[in-house]
Amino acid sequence: MAARQRQFMADASHELRTPLFAVQAAADVTLQRGHREEGEYRDALGLVADQARRLTRIVEEMFTLARADAGHLPLRRAPLYLDEVLADVGRAARVLAEPRRVTVELPAGPESPLVGDEDLLRRMVLNLVDNAIKHSPPGGVVRVGLDRAGDAYRVTVSDQGPGIPAEARERVFERFFRLDAARARDDAGSGGSGAGLGLAIARWVAEAHGGRLELVRSDAAGTLFAATLPAGPRA
Ligand SMILES: Nc1ncnc2c1ncn2[C@@H]1O[C@H](COP(=O)(O)OP(=O)(O)OP(=O)(O)O)[C@@H](O)[C@H]1O
Ligand SMILES: [Mg+2]
């Protein structure tokens, strides 16, 4: 097995172990005593459901990357409008943002026809927006932008979070890399924290479309990611 693959397996088992352990512990502790109040069963099942959601997400992300590596994930290219994909993501993002009192701003972009894999592009943008929301302070603004420069579209996602330290700027694109690993695990109950695969997937999606994904700027004022996607011939 290649070293990279061995590392992937090791990281993957490690990531799966934590939520599995939480599920097992919740079930064991709840069943240990003969009788419990209904509320206790509800709490335990709530925890089990959260962890199951987290497991599903991690397994789905791993599956996507494994298939991408094996070359078994053909892009389903079709004509689409990038501005509509962004509007979709914006709607989904507001559901995540509201409980954190974060505002998602999505200025109406120009009509942006593109031939690409809509599902993967949606996931690319959603991963960026999900990160931006997760790292936003209460009251923060997440801004999604879309413009066309020459032959390429540029999709930007910015936040007003604490930023990413210089030494981690390239590492955030690595599989399973998490800056806030400890916090992410504690936060597992929210079902919102993943395995550190989102940016690896997002970068792969951009590259599979002949484009790229970069961290443009990150400091105490916030973070800005930009995906550049070749637009193809003008319609
Ligand atoms: N906007 C951001 N602000 C600050 N840190 C960020 C931001 N986006 C990503 N990071 C850091 O980069 C790490 C990797 O991000 P990535 O999206 O790959 O994984 P994740 O969000 O932890 O999990 P997943 O995306 O798999 O649910 C994050 O854990 C976080 O530490
Ligand atoms: Mg993420």
Coordinates of N, CA, C and O and ligand atoms in Angstrom, one line a residue, residues 57 127 130-131 134 198-199, ligand 2:
R57 N -21.6 11.9 7.5 CA -20.9 13.0 6.8 C -19.5 12.6 6.5 O -18.9 12.8 5.4
N127 N -18.9 23.8 1.2 CA -17.8 23.6 2.1 C -17.2 24.9 2.6 O -16.8 25.1 3.8
D130 N -19.7 26.8 4.8 CA -19.8 26.1 6.1 C -18.7 26.5 7.0 O -18.9 26.8 8.2
N131 N -17.5 26.4 6.4 CA -16.3 26.8 7.2 C -16.4 28.3 7.7 O -16.1 28.6 8.8
K134 N -18.9 28.5 10.5 CA -18.4 27.9 11.7 C -17.4 28.8 12.4 O -17.3 28.7 13.6
G198 N -13.3 18.8 4.2 CA -14.0 19.8 3.3 C -13.2 20.5 2.3 O -13.5 20.6 1.1
L199 N -12.1 21.1 2.7 CA -11.2 21.9 1.8 C -10.5 21.0 0.8 O -10.2 21.4 -0.3
Ligands
MG2 MG -15.1 22.3 6.5

